[in-house]
Amino acid sequence: MLLRSKLALITACVVAVAIAGISVVTWLVTEHNLRTQLDKSMLASLPPPVLRPPEPGMRREFKLRCDEGVPGQGLQLVLQGIQLFKSDGSTCAPPGVDPVVTIAGDDQVTTTTFRDGLTASGASVRVLLVPLDNGDVLILSRSLVEIDDTLAALAGVLVSVAVFGAVLVAALGLWLTRRALAPMERLTETAEHIARTEDLSTPVTVSGQDEVGRLGRAFTSMTAALAESRRRQRDLVNDAAHELRTPLTSLRTNIDLLVRSERTGRELPQRGEVLDRLQAQSQEFSDLVTELVVLARDDRELAREPVEVADVIDRAVKRARSRAHDHVFDVDRSPWRTLGDAAALERSVLNLLDNAVKFGPPGSTITVRSRPGWLTVTDEGPGLPAEHREAAFERFWRAPGARGLPGSGLGLAIVADIVAVHGGAVRFLPTGQGASVRLKLPTIVGG
């Protein structure tokens, strides 16, 4: 069953139950009011001798009429359905009256009492029992046919209203839910289309400020994020394939030279040089694979914990010193903290130091400065022209004068990605000599 059908059915059931409850209450209240009015009219029809202390003559006159068989036409006209239930068990009623069938206990009443009963002909009546001073019981009856007919007609109307109301509400509910869920249906069709075609650029036409609108906007954001992730993955694969083609060709050429030398038995004059190139190229490939793994890693894998930036700088400088003995590192940092992944931040600082070592001449000084919220790495190399400073943070980009140097062109791209994930920014600072790169990172309380 479709969601709109379920909602329409649930709404119809709720309304039907509500109408049924109201109908039952209406019927019961009407029945009570009709019976109350009938009871009041029966009490009002009693003659004064019955309602107040009677005079002896009145009471005897009624008794004599009943005993002597005197027709009670006057009483019959005034009190229809009158009947006298004597203490000896006999009954007396005017001519033409359909007597009420007495039941056990009628002769024992001590106060004015109402009950439902039947006449000798089987008609349903309302019975009023009034005890008299001499032990007899005056019985008045009124037919319940009109009340029963009224209640039956009311019940038919209420049932019809309940059924018609439930059907009407079900139809209106189905129509309204169809209109209300139309955006949801379009969203479902869009999701099915995307799942079938894998086209993440398919627009999602859902608007509004309700839950469906929020869901549409969330779905649009999700598809946009997936499309961006797919684009970045595709670009990374394409760039990696493009950048790996040349080194792979060189590596294969050197290996072919060694294999051919071994098979032919001819001594390769440049054997040592070829082996050195193979070793350097294998190291470059190892570094490239490591950098690609870092770029491909999901940002959610990074830790989110307080990091002492001074400790990160110290570890990165220590690693850089171990592979750049001919450079001087001038470090001045203040203690401060940021929130993030210590290993990733160390990798970004180490990449900046490696770049400074690569472009700085032997014996030059690499300056590291850090204060709360930023750190800067400066070298004494040739520097980078202003027009190339933005492109330097793109993947696999390399300066025209650095194409012959080792490296993959991913170092600064990794720095930019890591810093962006941590809510910071990276840029080149204008300097008279060399290159100066500054990282800005948010500080945390106590940093």
PDB file of N, CA, C and O in Angstrom, residues 154-179:
ATOM      1  N   LEU A 154     -32.997   8.468  14.471  1.00  0.00           N
ATOM      2  CA  LEU A 154     -31.751   9.175  14.781  1.00  0.00           C
ATOM      3  C   LEU A 154     -30.550   8.250  14.584  1.00  0.00           C
ATOM      4  O   LEU A 154     -29.513   8.680  14.053  1.00  0.00           O
ATOM      5  N   ALA A 155     -30.689   6.989  14.991  1.00  0.00           N
ATOM      6  CA  ALA A 155     -29.590   6.041  14.802  1.00  0.00           C
ATOM      7  C   ALA A 155     -29.283   5.851  13.325  1.00  0.00           C
ATOM      8  O   ALA A 155     -28.112   5.799  12.919  1.00  0.00           O
ATOM      9  N   GLY A 156     -30.347   5.769  12.500  1.00  0.00           N
ATOM     10  CA  GLY A 156     -30.113   5.643  11.060  1.00  0.00           C
ATOM     11  C   GLY A 156     -29.391   6.844  10.491  1.00  0.00           C
ATOM     12  O   GLY A 156     -28.472   6.707   9.672  1.00  0.00           O
ATOM     13  N   VAL A 157     -29.798   8.039  10.962  1.00  0.00           N
ATOM     14  CA  VAL A 157     -29.137   9.254  10.470  1.00  0.00           C
ATOM     15  C   VAL A 157     -27.679   9.288  10.908  1.00  0.00           C
ATOM     16  O   VAL A 157     -26.777   9.609  10.117  1.00  0.00           O
ATOM     17  N   LEU A 158     -27.441   8.945  12.180  1.00  0.00           N
ATOM     18  CA  LEU A 158     -26.069   8.988  12.686  1.00  0.00           C
ATOM     19  C   LEU A 158     -25.183   7.969  11.986  1.00  0.00           C
ATOM     20  O   LEU A 158     -24.017   8.248  11.671  1.00  0.00           O
ATOM     21  N   VAL A 159     -25.710   6.764  11.731  1.00  0.00           N
ATOM     22  CA  VAL A 159     -24.930   5.752  11.015  1.00  0.00           C
ATOM     23  C   VAL A 159     -24.617   6.225   9.598  1.00  0.00           C
ATOM     24  O   VAL A 159     -23.488   6.075   9.099  1.00  0.00           O
ATOM     25  N   SER A 160     -25.635   6.810   8.953  1.00  0.00           N
ATOM     26  CA  SER A 160     -25.407   7.306   7.592  1.00  0.00           C
ATOM     27  C   SER A 160     -24.358   8.418   7.588  1.00  0.00           C
ATOM     28  O   SER A 160     -23.473   8.449   6.723  1.00  0.00           O
ATOM     29  N   VAL A 161     -24.470   9.319   8.571  1.00  0.00           N
ATOM     30  CA  VAL A 161     -23.489  10.407   8.650  1.00  0.00           C
ATOM     31  C   VAL A 161     -22.094   9.852   8.900  1.00  0.00           C
ATOM     32  O   VAL A 161     -21.103  10.313   8.303  1.00  0.00           O
ATOM     33  N   ALA A 162     -21.997   8.833   9.789  1.00  0.00           N
ATOM     34  CA  ALA A 162     -20.681   8.260  10.085  1.00  0.00           C
ATOM     35  C   ALA A 162     -20.072   7.603   8.854  1.00  0.00           C
ATOM     36  O   ALA A 162     -18.889   7.812   8.541  1.00  0.00           O
ATOM     37  N   VAL A 163     -20.876   6.817   8.142  1.00  0.00           N
ATOM     38  CA  VAL A 163     -20.359   6.135   6.954  1.00  0.00           C
ATOM     39  C   VAL A 163     -19.993   7.149   5.874  1.00  0.00           C
ATOM     40  O   VAL A 163     -18.900   7.104   5.276  1.00  0.00           O
ATOM     41  N   PHE A 164     -20.926   8.090   5.619  1.00  0.00           N
ATOM     42  CA  PHE A 164     -20.658   9.090   4.594  1.00  0.00           C
ATOM     43  C   PHE A 164     -19.449   9.953   4.980  1.00  0.00           C
ATOM     44  O   PHE A 164     -18.607  10.279   4.137  1.00  0.00           O
ATOM     45  N   GLY A 165     -19.375  10.325   6.256  1.00  0.00           N
ATOM     46  CA  GLY A 165     -18.244  11.131   6.707  1.00  0.00           C
ATOM     47  C   GLY A 165     -16.924  10.399   6.546  1.00  0.00           C
ATOM     48  O   GLY A 165     -15.923  10.986   6.124  1.00  0.00           O
ATOM     49  N   ALA A 166     -16.906   9.090   6.903  1.00  0.00           N
ATOM     50  CA  ALA A 166     -15.670   8.321   6.759  1.00  0.00           C
ATOM     51  C   ALA A 166     -15.248   8.221   5.297  1.00  0.00           C
ATOM     52  O   ALA A 166     -14.069   8.377   4.957  1.00  0.00           O
ATOM     53  N   VAL A 167     -16.247   7.959   4.411  1.00  0.00           N
ATOM     54  CA  VAL A 167     -15.928   7.865   2.985  1.00  0.00           C
ATOM     55  C   VAL A 167     -15.441   9.219   2.459  1.00  0.00           C
ATOM     56  O   VAL A 167     -14.455   9.301   1.702  1.00  0.00           O
ATOM     57  N   LEU A 168     -16.129  10.291   2.854  1.00  0.00           N
ATOM     58  CA  LEU A 168     -15.740  11.624   2.389  1.00  0.00           C
ATOM     59  C   LEU A 168     -14.347  11.987   2.885  1.00  0.00           C
ATOM     60  O   LEU A 168     -13.506  12.508   2.129  1.00  0.00           O
ATOM     61  N   VAL A 169     -14.092  11.703   4.169  1.00  0.00           N
ATOM     62  CA  VAL A 169     -12.777  12.018   4.725  1.00  0.00           C
ATOM     63  C   VAL A 169     -11.701  11.172   4.045  1.00  0.00           C
ATOM     64  O   VAL A 169     -10.594  11.649   3.797  1.00  0.00           O
ATOM     65  N   ALA A 170     -11.999   9.902   3.756  1.00  0.00           N
ATOM     66  CA  ALA A 170     -11.014   9.056   3.078  1.00  0.00           C
ATOM     67  C   ALA A 170     -10.680   9.627   1.697  1.00  0.00           C
ATOM     68  O   ALA A 170      -9.504   9.687   1.303  1.00  0.00           O
ATOM     69  N   ALA A 171     -11.723  10.067   0.973  1.00  0.00           N
ATOM     70  CA  ALA A 171     -11.474  10.635  -0.354  1.00  0.00           C
ATOM     71  C   ALA A 171     -10.697  11.945  -0.253  1.00  0.00           C
ATOM     72  O   ALA A 171      -9.715  12.170  -0.987  1.00  0.00           O
ATOM     73  N   LEU A 172     -11.127  12.821   0.665  1.00  0.00           N
ATOM     74  CA  LEU A 172     -10.407  14.081   0.839  1.00  0.00           C
ATOM     75  C   LEU A 172      -8.988  13.841   1.349  1.00  0.00           C
ATOM     76  O   LEU A 172      -8.037  14.507   0.917  1.00  0.00           O
ATOM     77  N   GLY A 173      -8.848  12.872   2.278  1.00  0.00           N
ATOM     78  CA  GLY A 173      -7.514  12.563   2.787  1.00  0.00           C
ATOM     79  C   GLY A 173      -6.596  12.052   1.697  1.00  0.00           C
ATOM     80  O   GLY A 173      -5.415  12.418   1.643  1.00  0.00           O
ATOM     81  N   LEU A 174      -7.143  11.197   0.818  1.00  0.00           N
ATOM     82  CA  LEU A 174      -6.342  10.683  -0.279  1.00  0.00           C
ATOM     83  C   LEU A 174      -5.921  11.808  -1.218  1.00  0.00           C
ATOM     84  O   LEU A 174      -4.768  11.867  -1.666  1.00  0.00           O
ATOM     85  N   TRP A 175      -6.865  12.728  -1.486  1.00  0.00           N
ATOM     86  CA  TRP A 175      -6.550  13.843  -2.373  1.00  0.00           C
ATOM     87  C   TRP A 175      -5.522  14.774  -1.739  1.00  0.00           C
ATOM     88  O   TRP A 175      -4.559  15.200  -2.386  1.00  0.00           O
ATOM     89  N   LEU A 176      -5.724  15.087  -0.458  1.00  0.00           N
ATOM     90  CA  LEU A 176      -4.801  15.996   0.222  1.00  0.00           C
ATOM     91  C   LEU A 176      -3.421  15.373   0.392  1.00  0.00           C
ATOM     92  O   LEU A 176      -2.399  16.041   0.199  1.00  0.00           O
ATOM     93  N   THR A 177      -3.383  14.096   0.779  1.00  0.00           N
ATOM     94  CA  THR A 177      -2.076  13.452   0.937  1.00  0.00           C
ATOM     95  C   THR A 177      -1.364  13.312  -0.398  1.00  0.00           C
ATOM     96  O   THR A 177      -0.126  13.390  -0.462  1.00  0.00           O
ATOM     97  N   ARG A 178      -2.136  13.100  -1.469  1.00  0.00           N
ATOM     98  CA  ARG A 178      -1.511  13.037  -2.790  1.00  0.00           C
ATOM     99  C   ARG A 178      -0.847  14.380  -3.130  1.00  0.00           C
ATOM    100  O   ARG A 178       0.272  14.413  -3.646  1.00  0.00           O
ATOM    101  N   ARG A 179      -1.557  15.481  -2.798  1.00  0.00           N
ATOM    102  CA  ARG A 179      -0.980  16.797  -3.052  1.00  0.00           C
ATOM    103  C   ARG A 179       0.198  17.072  -2.121  1.00  0.00           C
ATOM    104  O   ARG A 179       1.222  17.612  -2.542  1.00  0.00           O
TER     105      ARG A 179
END
